[in-house]
């Protein structure tokens, strides 16, 4: 893992041709700052408003006085930036008109699939580009790094065995297998992947179905494996990730999203060594790349069968196998109503995957947790911190070897899976777990 200086790092960016605002913002890196230091910066004299975005803290107001009174010389003004023209841009999933507007403004920082951008004079957000641009919220942590107040909790002896069952090498082998097929939603390779996933689910003892839905006149299938709870079978946890891919020509989709789909398999193997109190529904979705169609179809089927109210939580995995530099960060994303959910994941990560840095976002966008959130289900996305920094995103070169170019796939994939396994054990009732062979746990 790379080393970073313990001091608050400066960010100095020039913006030729941008509007000169009276209240110019300053921005500082807060990678290793304590919660107390971050709070002191937000409430410093002269601060009109602030915005926290990953490892960056933006401060707007009487910034010269802020710099002089607080002795924060390492912080620098963003000269010429109008704070009223700061936006969050959802990068990486844009098509059509949205793709044409990717180059608006100047990028200040990026976390996961979100960028902080400042628009230049004369630039406007088009009305036909919904969802990809949001005005930067003021006095809000849009994406914040989890900074625990105290030491991590001691591992639960009933959770630790399930976490220990995660095998990163086996997971990576499944990524290689899935990436051997062209998994475009409308191609023949996805049928082979579908059947292989069904066989793998069956081998773990799950009850397997392949529910279908129609997209653009084609019949597509989700792969669903169910493990029925031992004591509370009508309380369900959904674990999902899409198995379709997209690219120019052959679409191996190693990182996006053989990594997450293989993660669903790996969590199924770990969980089926036990009989948790509650039911776990493992789902590999198709049609995600065309607009979350597989997860939307699953939610619709749950609603139609009267089972939606049984789902107490959902975990989504999308792109969990890449780090560009060994910084093992995961972005945990949900909506504002479920912030406690991602905070609990971060606390669990500190105990069972301490090498993992956790970033928390309440701006959900663009993956299979969205239909569940829209249906009122407590759901979140777990995704690598470097998702849109991946140079082979949505390309025929998204192969296992390119995903693992720096040798970090197993470390980051294994860490994210250990975090998810620990949280799944908690959600599914690990405290009352009995082993599958009937022996007490």
Tab-separated table of C-alpha atoms in Angstrom:
chain	number	residue	atom	x	y	z
A	1	UNK	CA	0.000	0.000	0.000
A	2	UNK	CA	1.363	3.408	-0.897
A	3	UNK	CA	2.446	5.771	1.865
A	4	UNK	CA	0.995	9.253	2.192
A	5	UNK	CA	2.138	12.191	4.261
A	6	UNK	CA	0.375	12.624	7.591
A	7	UNK	CA	-0.080	16.353	7.061
A	8	UNK	CA	-3.077	17.903	5.325
A	9	UNK	CA	-1.984	18.043	1.696
A	10	UNK	CA	-2.431	21.076	-0.486
A	11	UNK	CA	-4.388	21.148	-3.706
A	12	UNK	CA	-3.587	24.017	-6.068
A	13	UNK	CA	-5.384	24.087	-9.395
A	14	UNK	CA	-5.433	26.852	-12.023
A	15	UNK	CA	-8.561	27.589	-14.040
A	16	UNK	CA	-7.917	29.860	-16.984
A	17	UNK	CA	-11.032	31.531	-18.339
A	18	UNK	CA	-13.236	30.793	-15.341
A	19	UNK	CA	-15.401	33.312	-13.526
A	20	UNK	CA	-13.669	35.193	-10.715
A	21	UNK	CA	-15.940	34.827	-7.679
A	22	UNK	CA	-15.932	37.089	-4.636
A	23	UNK	CA	-15.971	34.167	-2.226
A	24	UNK	CA	-13.346	31.836	-3.637
A	25	UNK	CA	-13.151	28.271	-2.364
A	26	UNK	CA	-10.174	26.499	-0.889
A	27	UNK	CA	-9.730	22.743	-0.931
A	28	UNK	CA	-7.589	20.525	1.274
A	29	UNK	CA	-6.768	16.842	1.380
A	30	UNK	CA	-7.950	15.278	4.639
A	31	UNK	CA	-6.784	11.703	4.042
A	32	UNK	CA	-5.369	11.130	7.495
A	33	UNK	CA	-7.024	13.934	9.414
A	34	UNK	CA	-8.901	13.117	12.618
A	35	UNK	CA	-12.674	13.685	12.864
A	36	UNK	CA	-11.935	16.547	15.264
A	37	UNK	CA	-9.626	18.254	12.758
A	38	UNK	CA	-12.164	17.933	9.954
A	39	UNK	CA	-14.913	19.370	12.159
A	40	UNK	CA	-12.673	22.270	13.201
A	41	UNK	CA	-12.062	23.136	9.553
A	42	UNK	CA	-15.798	23.086	8.778
A	43	UNK	CA	-16.581	25.456	11.658
A	44	UNK	CA	-13.572	27.756	11.284
A	45	UNK	CA	-14.212	31.537	11.342
A	46	UNK	CA	-15.040	32.864	7.892
A	47	UNK	CA	-16.451	29.597	6.480
A	48	UNK	CA	-19.796	30.312	4.778
A	49	UNK	CA	-20.315	26.700	3.725
A	50	UNK	CA	-18.394	23.497	3.199
A	51	UNK	CA	-18.611	20.260	1.234
A	52	UNK	CA	-16.788	17.013	1.977
A	53	UNK	CA	-16.018	14.816	-1.022
A	54	UNK	CA	-13.912	11.732	-0.370
A	55	UNK	CA	-10.481	12.811	0.824
A	56	UNK	CA	-11.208	16.442	-0.096
A	57	UNK	CA	-12.764	19.198	1.982
A	58	UNK	CA	-13.983	22.294	0.139
A	59	UNK	CA	-14.411	25.492	2.174
A	60	UNK	CA	-16.141	28.625	0.842
A	61	UNK	CA	-16.332	32.059	2.473
A	62	UNK	CA	-13.835	34.619	3.712
A	63	UNK	CA	-10.976	32.383	2.686
A	64	UNK	CA	-8.087	34.859	3.109
A	65	UNK	CA	-9.134	35.360	6.725
A	66	UNK	CA	-9.556	31.623	7.128
A	67	UNK	CA	-6.029	31.006	5.914
A	68	UNK	CA	-4.448	33.691	8.076
A	69	UNK	CA	-6.422	33.106	11.277
A	70	UNK	CA	-6.212	29.327	11.248
A	71	UNK	CA	-2.584	29.171	10.152
A	72	UNK	CA	-3.507	26.797	7.331
A	73	UNK	CA	-0.932	27.920	4.817
A	74	UNK	CA	-0.790	24.494	3.066
A	75	UNK	CA	-4.362	25.069	1.875
A	76	UNK	CA	-4.681	26.994	-1.371
A	77	UNK	CA	-7.408	28.949	-3.126
A	78	UNK	CA	-9.036	27.570	-6.249
A	79	UNK	CA	-8.463	30.810	-8.133
A	80	UNK	CA	-11.286	31.888	-10.431
A	81	UNK	CA	-13.737	29.147	-9.422
A	82	UNK	CA	-17.320	30.259	-8.880
A	83	UNK	CA	-18.646	28.086	-6.017
A	84	UNK	CA	-22.174	28.420	-7.445
A	85	UNK	CA	-20.980	26.480	-10.506
A	86	UNK	CA	-19.656	23.430	-8.687
A	87	UNK	CA	-21.324	20.158	-9.667
A	88	UNK	CA	-21.114	16.449	-9.033
A	89	UNK	CA	-20.900	14.456	-12.256
A	90	UNK	CA	-21.668	10.733	-12.453
A	91	UNK	CA	-18.960	9.491	-14.792
A	92	UNK	CA	-18.516	6.157	-16.509
A	93	UNK	CA	-22.138	5.189	-17.272
A	94	UNK	CA	-23.057	8.010	-19.627
A	95	UNK	CA	-24.400	7.342	-23.102
A	96	UNK	CA	-25.763	9.521	-25.914
A	97	UNK	CA	-26.313	13.129	-24.856
A	98	UNK	CA	-24.859	12.374	-21.443
A	99	UNK	CA	-21.606	11.172	-22.990
A	100	UNK	CA	-21.358	14.371	-25.022
A	101	UNK	CA	-21.480	16.402	-21.819
A	102	UNK	CA	-18.705	14.517	-20.047
A	103	UNK	CA	-16.150	17.184	-20.914
A	104	UNK	CA	-18.045	20.104	-19.411
A	105	UNK	CA	-16.138	21.997	-16.760
A	106	UNK	CA	-12.859	21.192	-15.056
A	107	UNK	CA	-12.475	18.113	-12.872
A	108	UNK	CA	-11.317	18.930	-9.336
A	109	UNK	CA	-11.528	15.500	-7.723
A	110	UNK	CA	-12.896	12.022	-8.356
A	111	UNK	CA	-14.224	9.385	-5.981
A	112	UNK	CA	-15.631	6.179	-7.411
A	113	UNK	CA	-17.996	7.047	-10.263
A	114	UNK	CA	-18.476	10.662	-9.109
A	115	UNK	CA	-16.407	13.679	-10.120
A	116	UNK	CA	-16.398	17.153	-8.594
A	117	UNK	CA	-16.422	19.606	-11.523
A	118	UNK	CA	-16.429	23.392	-11.892
A	119	UNK	CA	-18.243	24.740	-14.950
A	120	UNK	CA	-16.547	27.375	-17.087
A	121	UNK	CA	-18.191	30.642	-18.147
A	122	UNK	CA	-20.928	29.990	-20.698
A	123	UNK	CA	-21.239	26.251	-19.958
A	124	UNK	CA	-24.658	24.882	-18.997
A	125	UNK	CA	-26.069	21.478	-18.127
A	126	UNK	CA	-28.417	20.262	-20.863
A	127	UNK	CA	-32.003	19.365	-20.000
A	128	UNK	CA	-31.624	16.056	-21.890
A	129	UNK	CA	-28.839	14.858	-19.573
A	130	UNK	CA	-30.834	13.916	-16.449
A	131	UNK	CA	-29.249	12.268	-13.479
A	132	UNK	CA	-25.588	12.644	-14.404
A	133	UNK	CA	-25.162	16.149	-12.931
A	134	UNK	CA	-26.085	17.423	-9.467
A	135	UNK	CA	-25.292	20.798	-7.896
A	136	UNK	CA	-22.713	20.251	-5.166
A	137	UNK	CA	-24.697	19.972	-1.898
A	138	UNK	CA	-23.670	22.520	0.710
A	139	UNK	CA	-22.835	21.694	4.318
A	140	UNK	CA	-23.044	18.009	3.523
A	141	UNK	CA	-20.666	15.089	3.304
A	142	UNK	CA	-21.413	13.806	-0.187
A	143	UNK	CA	-18.795	11.077	0.025
A	144	UNK	CA	-16.866	10.802	3.270
A	145	UNK	CA	-14.073	8.577	4.473
A	146	UNK	CA	-15.022	6.517	7.495
A	147	UNK	CA	-13.020	7.691	10.498
A	148	UNK	CA	-13.783	5.612	13.604
A	149	UNK	CA	-13.692	7.390	16.928
A	150	UNK	CA	-12.114	4.446	18.716
A	151	UNK	CA	-10.508	1.067	18.189
A	152	UNK	CA	-12.175	-1.560	16.006
A	153	UNK	CA	-14.385	-4.104	17.736
A	154	UNK	CA	-13.094	-7.564	18.617
A	155	UNK	CA	-14.080	-10.200	16.012
A	156	UNK	CA	-17.166	-12.212	16.921
A	157	UNK	CA	-16.166	-15.905	17.268
A	158	UNK	CA	-19.406	-16.882	15.521
A	159	UNK	CA	-18.749	-14.557	12.570
A	160	UNK	CA	-15.015	-15.164	12.151
A	161	UNK	CA	-15.335	-18.723	10.714
A	162	UNK	CA	-17.583	-17.516	7.896
A	163	UNK	CA	-15.160	-14.697	7.102
A	164	UNK	CA	-12.269	-17.157	7.136
A	165	UNK	CA	-14.111	-19.298	4.569
A	166	UNK	CA	-13.585	-16.612	1.909
A	167	UNK	CA	-10.973	-17.813	-0.592
A	168	UNK	CA	-9.647	-14.999	-2.788
A	169	UNK	CA	-7.799	-17.422	-5.053
A	170	UNK	CA	-10.973	-19.413	-5.712
A	171	UNK	CA	-12.872	-16.163	-6.345
A	172	UNK	CA	-10.248	-15.046	-8.884
A	173	UNK	CA	-10.506	-18.415	-10.636
A	174	UNK	CA	-14.240	-17.844	-11.066
A	175	UNK	CA	-13.510	-14.388	-12.527
A	176	UNK	CA	-11.244	-16.046	-15.093
A	177	UNK	CA	-13.944	-18.578	-15.983
A	178	UNK	CA	-16.655	-15.962	-16.447
A	179	UNK	CA	-14.342	-13.712	-18.473
A	180	UNK	CA	-13.827	-16.566	-20.937
A	181	UNK	CA	-17.320	-15.925	-22.342
A	182	UNK	CA	-18.549	-12.953	-24.338
A	183	UNK	CA	-21.298	-11.996	-21.873
A	184	UNK	CA	-23.134	-9.337	-23.850
A	185	UNK	CA	-26.781	-9.565	-22.781
A	186	UNK	CA	-27.848	-10.417	-26.356
A	187	UNK	CA	-25.046	-12.837	-27.250
A	188	UNK	CA	-24.712	-16.616	-27.003
A	189	UNK	CA	-21.904	-16.536	-24.451
A	190	UNK	CA	-24.192	-15.247	-21.734
A	191	UNK	CA	-26.268	-18.433	-22.024
A	192	UNK	CA	-23.206	-20.531	-21.215
A	193	UNK	CA	-22.416	-18.230	-18.290
A	194	UNK	CA	-26.019	-18.494	-17.085
A	195	UNK	CA	-25.923	-22.286	-17.063
A	196	UNK	CA	-22.499	-22.405	-15.405
A	197	UNK	CA	-23.706	-20.094	-12.630
A	198	UNK	CA	-26.755	-22.312	-12.113
A	199	UNK	CA	-24.518	-25.365	-11.807
A	200	UNK	CA	-22.236	-23.604	-9.314
A	201	UNK	CA	-25.208	-22.499	-7.199
A	202	UNK	CA	-26.616	-26.040	-7.255
A	203	UNK	CA	-23.253	-27.455	-6.174
A	204	UNK	CA	-23.420	-25.344	-3.028
A	205	UNK	CA	-26.857	-26.717	-2.143
A	206	UNK	CA	-28.944	-23.735	-3.210
A	207	UNK	CA	-32.401	-24.023	-4.751
A	208	UNK	CA	-31.859	-22.594	-8.243
A	209	UNK	CA	-34.192	-20.888	-10.690
A	210	UNK	CA	-33.665	-18.908	-13.911
A	211	UNK	CA	-36.520	-16.374	-14.000
A	212	UNK	CA	-36.874	-14.673	-17.375
A	213	UNK	CA	-37.746	-11.175	-18.515
A	214	UNK	CA	-37.965	-9.491	-21.908
A	215	UNK	CA	-35.677	-6.729	-23.121
A	216	UNK	CA	-35.757	-5.306	-26.651
A	217	UNK	CA	-37.666	-8.352	-27.832
A	218	UNK	CA	-35.116	-10.793	-26.359
A	219	UNK	CA	-35.593	-13.186	-23.461
A	220	UNK	CA	-32.974	-12.723	-20.723
A	221	UNK	CA	-32.520	-14.595	-17.462
A	222	UNK	CA	-31.463	-13.881	-13.929
A	223	UNK	CA	-29.890	-16.733	-11.978
A	224	UNK	CA	-31.333	-17.053	-8.460
A	225	UNK	CA	-30.066	-19.378	-5.732
A	226	UNK	CA	-31.931	-19.545	-2.417
A	227	UNK	CA	-30.713	-20.768	0.968
A	228	UNK	CA	-33.682	-21.047	3.321
A	229	UNK	CA	-33.274	-19.756	6.866
A	230	UNK	CA	-33.307	-22.225	9.741
A	231	UNK	CA	-35.470	-20.155	12.129
A	232	UNK	CA	-36.849	-17.098	10.281
A	233	UNK	CA	-37.342	-18.259	6.683
A	234	UNK	CA	-39.616	-15.311	5.852
A	235	UNK	CA	-36.897	-12.747	6.620
A	236	UNK	CA	-34.750	-12.453	3.488
A	237	UNK	CA	-31.388	-10.917	2.611
A	238	UNK	CA	-30.592	-10.466	-1.103
A	239	UNK	CA	-26.971	-10.686	-2.312
A	240	UNK	CA	-26.552	-9.681	-5.944
A	241	UNK	CA	-24.294	-8.681	-8.796
A	242	UNK	CA	-24.755	-8.605	-12.571
A	243	UNK	CA	-23.175	-11.192	-14.840
A	244	UNK	CA	-23.692	-9.457	-18.184
A	245	UNK	CA	-20.938	-7.346	-19.722
A	246	UNK	CA	-20.504	-4.729	-22.423
A	247	UNK	CA	-17.661	-3.730	-24.710
A	248	UNK	CA	-16.593	-3.190	-28.279
A	249	UNK	CA	-16.672	-6.618	-29.855
A	250	UNK	CA	-15.908	-9.433	-27.407
A	251	UNK	CA	-17.039	-8.452	-23.881
A	252	UNK	CA	-15.094	-10.414	-21.228
A	253	UNK	CA	-16.100	-7.981	-18.461
A	254	UNK	CA	-13.573	-9.218	-15.885
A	255	UNK	CA	-13.833	-6.304	-13.481
A	256	UNK	CA	-17.280	-5.217	-14.717
A	257	UNK	CA	-18.672	-7.450	-13.515
A	258	UNK	CA	-17.257	-10.964	-13.390
A	259	UNK	CA	-15.597	-9.758	-10.183
A	260	UNK	CA	-18.899	-8.960	-8.458
A	261	UNK	CA	-20.719	-11.966	-9.869
A	262	UNK	CA	-17.917	-14.288	-8.752
A	263	UNK	CA	-18.206	-12.524	-5.392
A	264	UNK	CA	-21.843	-13.631	-5.169
A	265	UNK	CA	-20.696	-17.219	-5.736
A	266	UNK	CA	-17.952	-16.934	-3.129
A	267	UNK	CA	-20.337	-15.560	-0.492
A	268	UNK	CA	-22.748	-18.394	-1.313
A	269	UNK	CA	-20.024	-20.976	-0.720
A	270	UNK	CA	-19.081	-19.383	2.596
A	271	UNK	CA	-22.680	-19.042	3.799
A	272	UNK	CA	-23.757	-22.545	2.852
A	273	UNK	CA	-21.209	-24.037	5.244
A	274	UNK	CA	-23.737	-22.909	7.884
A	275	UNK	CA	-27.488	-22.625	8.373
A	276	UNK	CA	-28.254	-18.999	9.249
A	277	UNK	CA	-31.522	-18.025	10.876
A	278	UNK	CA	-32.707	-16.005	7.890
A	279	UNK	CA	-33.076	-16.787	4.200
A	280	UNK	CA	-30.387	-15.585	1.787
A	281	UNK	CA	-31.294	-15.065	-1.873
A	282	UNK	CA	-28.247	-14.971	-4.151
A	283	UNK	CA	-28.922	-13.325	-7.541
A	284	UNK	CA	-26.796	-12.866	-10.649
A	285	UNK	CA	-28.561	-10.344	-12.900
A	286	UNK	CA	-28.602	-9.923	-16.658
A	287	UNK	CA	-29.428	-6.744	-18.558
A	288	UNK	CA	-27.670	-4.421	-16.106
A	289	UNK	CA	-25.607	-2.693	-18.754
A	290	UNK	CA	-28.739	-1.763	-20.706
A	291	UNK	CA	-30.298	-0.069	-17.666
A	292	UNK	CA	-30.580	-2.278	-14.530
A	293	UNK	CA	-33.246	-4.461	-16.150
A	294	UNK	CA	-32.404	-7.695	-14.330
A	295	UNK	CA	-32.552	-6.207	-10.838
A	296	UNK	CA	-35.703	-4.266	-11.759
A	297	UNK	CA	-37.281	-7.529	-12.951
A	298	UNK	CA	-36.355	-9.233	-9.677
A	299	UNK	CA	-37.914	-6.445	-7.611
A	300	UNK	CA	-41.040	-6.576	-9.783
A	301	UNK	CA	-41.285	-10.335	-9.286
A	302	UNK	CA	-40.898	-9.961	-5.517
A	303	UNK	CA	-43.664	-7.384	-5.504
A	304	UNK	CA	-45.967	-9.528	-7.667
A	305	UNK	CA	-45.480	-12.605	-5.454
A	306	UNK	CA	-46.039	-10.655	-2.251
A	307	UNK	CA	-42.474	-11.331	-1.098
A	308	UNK	CA	-41.020	-7.820	-1.310
A	309	UNK	CA	-41.857	-7.073	2.325
A	310	UNK	CA	-39.802	-10.112	3.350
A	311	UNK	CA	-36.574	-8.523	2.097
A	312	UNK	CA	-34.898	-6.796	5.038
A	313	UNK	CA	-31.585	-5.960	3.331
A	314	UNK	CA	-29.734	-6.115	0.018
A	315	UNK	CA	-25.975	-6.214	-0.763
A	316	UNK	CA	-24.836	-5.407	-4.323
A	317	UNK	CA	-21.336	-6.057	-5.682
A	318	UNK	CA	-20.221	-4.290	-8.860
A	319	UNK	CA	-16.524	-3.992	-9.817
A	320	UNK	CA	-14.611	-5.249	-6.779
A	321	UNK	CA	-11.370	-6.468	-8.377
A	322	UNK	CA	-9.172	-3.493	-9.293
A	323	UNK	CA	-6.837	-1.067	-7.568
A	324	UNK	CA	-4.510	1.093	-9.626
A	325	UNK	CA	-1.894	1.618	-6.916
A	326	UNK	CA	-2.533	-0.718	-3.996
A	327	UNK	CA	-4.732	1.749	-2.143
A	328	UNK	CA	-7.447	-0.709	-1.083
A	329	UNK	CA	-10.521	1.518	-0.967
A	330	UNK	CA	-14.148	0.462	-1.217
A	331	UNK	CA	-17.039	2.849	-1.851
A	332	UNK	CA	-20.200	2.004	0.109
A	333	UNK	CA	-23.228	3.654	-1.474
A	334	UNK	CA	-26.881	3.952	-0.443
A	335	UNK	CA	-29.455	6.715	0.016
A	336	UNK	CA	-29.661	9.187	2.887
A	337	UNK	CA	-32.350	7.185	4.699
A	338	UNK	CA	-29.983	4.225	5.051
A	339	UNK	CA	-26.790	5.948	6.124
A	340	UNK	CA	-26.653	3.857	9.303
A	341	UNK	CA	-26.503	0.774	7.070
A	342	UNK	CA	-23.289	1.800	5.309
A	343	UNK	CA	-21.794	3.055	8.567
A	344	UNK	CA	-22.324	-0.416	10.017
A	345	UNK	CA	-20.574	-1.937	6.975
A	346	UNK	CA	-17.623	0.395	7.546
A	347	UNK	CA	-17.392	-0.586	11.201
A	348	UNK	CA	-17.503	-4.262	10.240
A	349	UNK	CA	-14.752	-3.684	7.665
A	350	UNK	CA	-12.540	-2.145	10.369
A	351	UNK	CA	-12.843	-5.387	12.337
A	352	UNK	CA	-12.712	-8.091	9.655
A	353	UNK	CA	-10.861	-6.356	6.779
A	354	UNK	CA	-8.737	-3.645	8.442
A	355	UNK	CA	-6.604	-3.167	5.326
A	356	UNK	CA	-9.685	-1.804	3.547
A	357	UNK	CA	-10.335	1.934	3.440
A	358	UNK	CA	-14.056	2.760	3.362
A	359	UNK	CA	-15.717	5.711	1.640
A	360	UNK	CA	-19.394	6.386	2.370
A	361	UNK	CA	-21.811	7.888	-0.175
A	362	UNK	CA	-25.504	8.734	0.053
A	363	UNK	CA	-25.756	9.628	-3.655
A	364	UNK	CA	-26.882	6.305	-5.180
A	365	UNK	CA	-26.427	5.881	-8.906
A	366	UNK	CA	-26.206	3.400	-11.724
A	367	UNK	CA	-26.080	-0.153	-10.340
A	368	UNK	CA	-28.349	-2.950	-9.192
A	369	UNK	CA	-29.013	-1.583	-5.703
A	370	UNK	CA	-31.107	1.218	-7.236
A	371	UNK	CA	-34.350	-0.741	-7.937
A	372	UNK	CA	-34.303	-2.055	-4.359
A	373	UNK	CA	-33.793	1.422	-2.910
A	374	UNK	CA	-36.634	2.698	-5.062
A	375	UNK	CA	-38.820	-0.087	-3.641
A	376	UNK	CA	-37.986	0.958	-0.068
A	377	UNK	CA	-35.517	-1.872	0.639
A	378	UNK	CA	-32.404	-1.199	2.735
A	379	UNK	CA	-29.772	-1.701	0.038
A	380	UNK	CA	-26.216	-0.689	-0.756
A	381	UNK	CA	-23.529	-0.953	-3.399
A	382	UNK	CA	-20.018	-2.159	-2.633
A	383	UNK	CA	-17.593	-1.073	-5.377
A	384	UNK	CA	-13.850	-0.502	-5.644
A	385	UNK	CA	-12.737	3.054	-5.013
A	386	UNK	CA	-10.962	3.162	-8.391
A	387	UNK	CA	-13.926	2.090	-10.509
A	388	UNK	CA	-13.840	4.797	-13.199
A	389	UNK	CA	-10.051	5.039	-12.976
A	390	UNK	CA	-9.939	1.551	-14.502
A	391	UNK	CA	-8.500	2.066	-18.016
A	392	UNK	CA	-10.291	-0.986	-19.492
A	393	UNK	CA	-13.787	-0.070	-18.336
A	394	UNK	CA	-16.458	-1.208	-20.844
A	395	UNK	CA	-13.784	-2.387	-23.279
A	396	UNK	CA	-12.841	-5.689	-24.881
A	397	UNK	CA	-9.587	-5.411	-22.912
A	398	UNK	CA	-11.362	-5.818	-19.541
A	399	UNK	CA	-9.603	-9.130	-18.965
A	400	UNK	CA	-8.449	-10.745	-15.711
A	401	UNK	CA	-4.805	-9.980	-16.490
A	402	UNK	CA	-5.549	-6.284	-17.059
A	403	UNK	CA	-7.751	-6.110	-13.973
A	404	UNK	CA	-4.837	-7.590	-12.022
A	405	UNK	CA	-2.109	-5.616	-13.804
A	406	UNK	CA	-0.706	-4.310	-10.519
A	407	UNK	CA	-1.221	-7.559	-8.621
A	408	UNK	CA	-3.934	-6.049	-6.419
A	409	UNK	CA	-7.019	-8.005	-7.530
A	410	UNK	CA	-6.872	-10.701	-4.872
A	411	UNK	CA	-6.054	-8.279	-2.031
A	412	UNK	CA	-8.893	-5.863	-2.801
A	413	UNK	CA	-11.405	-8.504	-3.897
A	414	UNK	CA	-10.663	-10.650	-0.855
A	415	UNK	CA	-10.928	-7.688	1.533
A	416	UNK	CA	-14.292	-6.551	0.115
A	417	UNK	CA	-15.598	-10.118	0.282
A	418	UNK	CA	-14.485	-10.538	3.893
A	419	UNK	CA	-16.300	-7.333	4.817
A	420	UNK	CA	-19.430	-8.503	3.004
A	421	UNK	CA	-19.217	-11.987	4.507
A	422	UNK	CA	-19.037	-10.557	8.025
A	423	UNK	CA	-21.989	-8.265	7.389
A	424	UNK	CA	-23.952	-11.080	5.771
A	425	UNK	CA	-23.303	-13.235	8.829
A	426	UNK	CA	-24.659	-10.441	11.013
A	427	UNK	CA	-27.706	-9.809	8.824
A	428	UNK	CA	-28.535	-13.491	8.465
A	429	UNK	CA	-28.295	-14.245	12.164
A	430	UNK	CA	-24.834	-15.631	12.773
A	431	UNK	CA	-25.304	-15.421	16.534
A	432	UNK	CA	-27.810	-18.270	16.362
A	433	UNK	CA	-25.971	-20.199	13.686
A	434	UNK	CA	-25.742	-23.968	13.639
A	435	UNK	CA	-23.436	-25.862	11.346
A	436	UNK	CA	-24.882	-27.558	8.297
A	437	UNK	CA	-23.966	-31.008	9.649
A	438	UNK	CA	-26.167	-30.389	12.687
A	439	UNK	CA	-23.398	-29.790	15.217
A	440	UNK	CA	-23.838	-26.807	17.530
A	441	UNK	CA	-22.078	-23.555	16.583
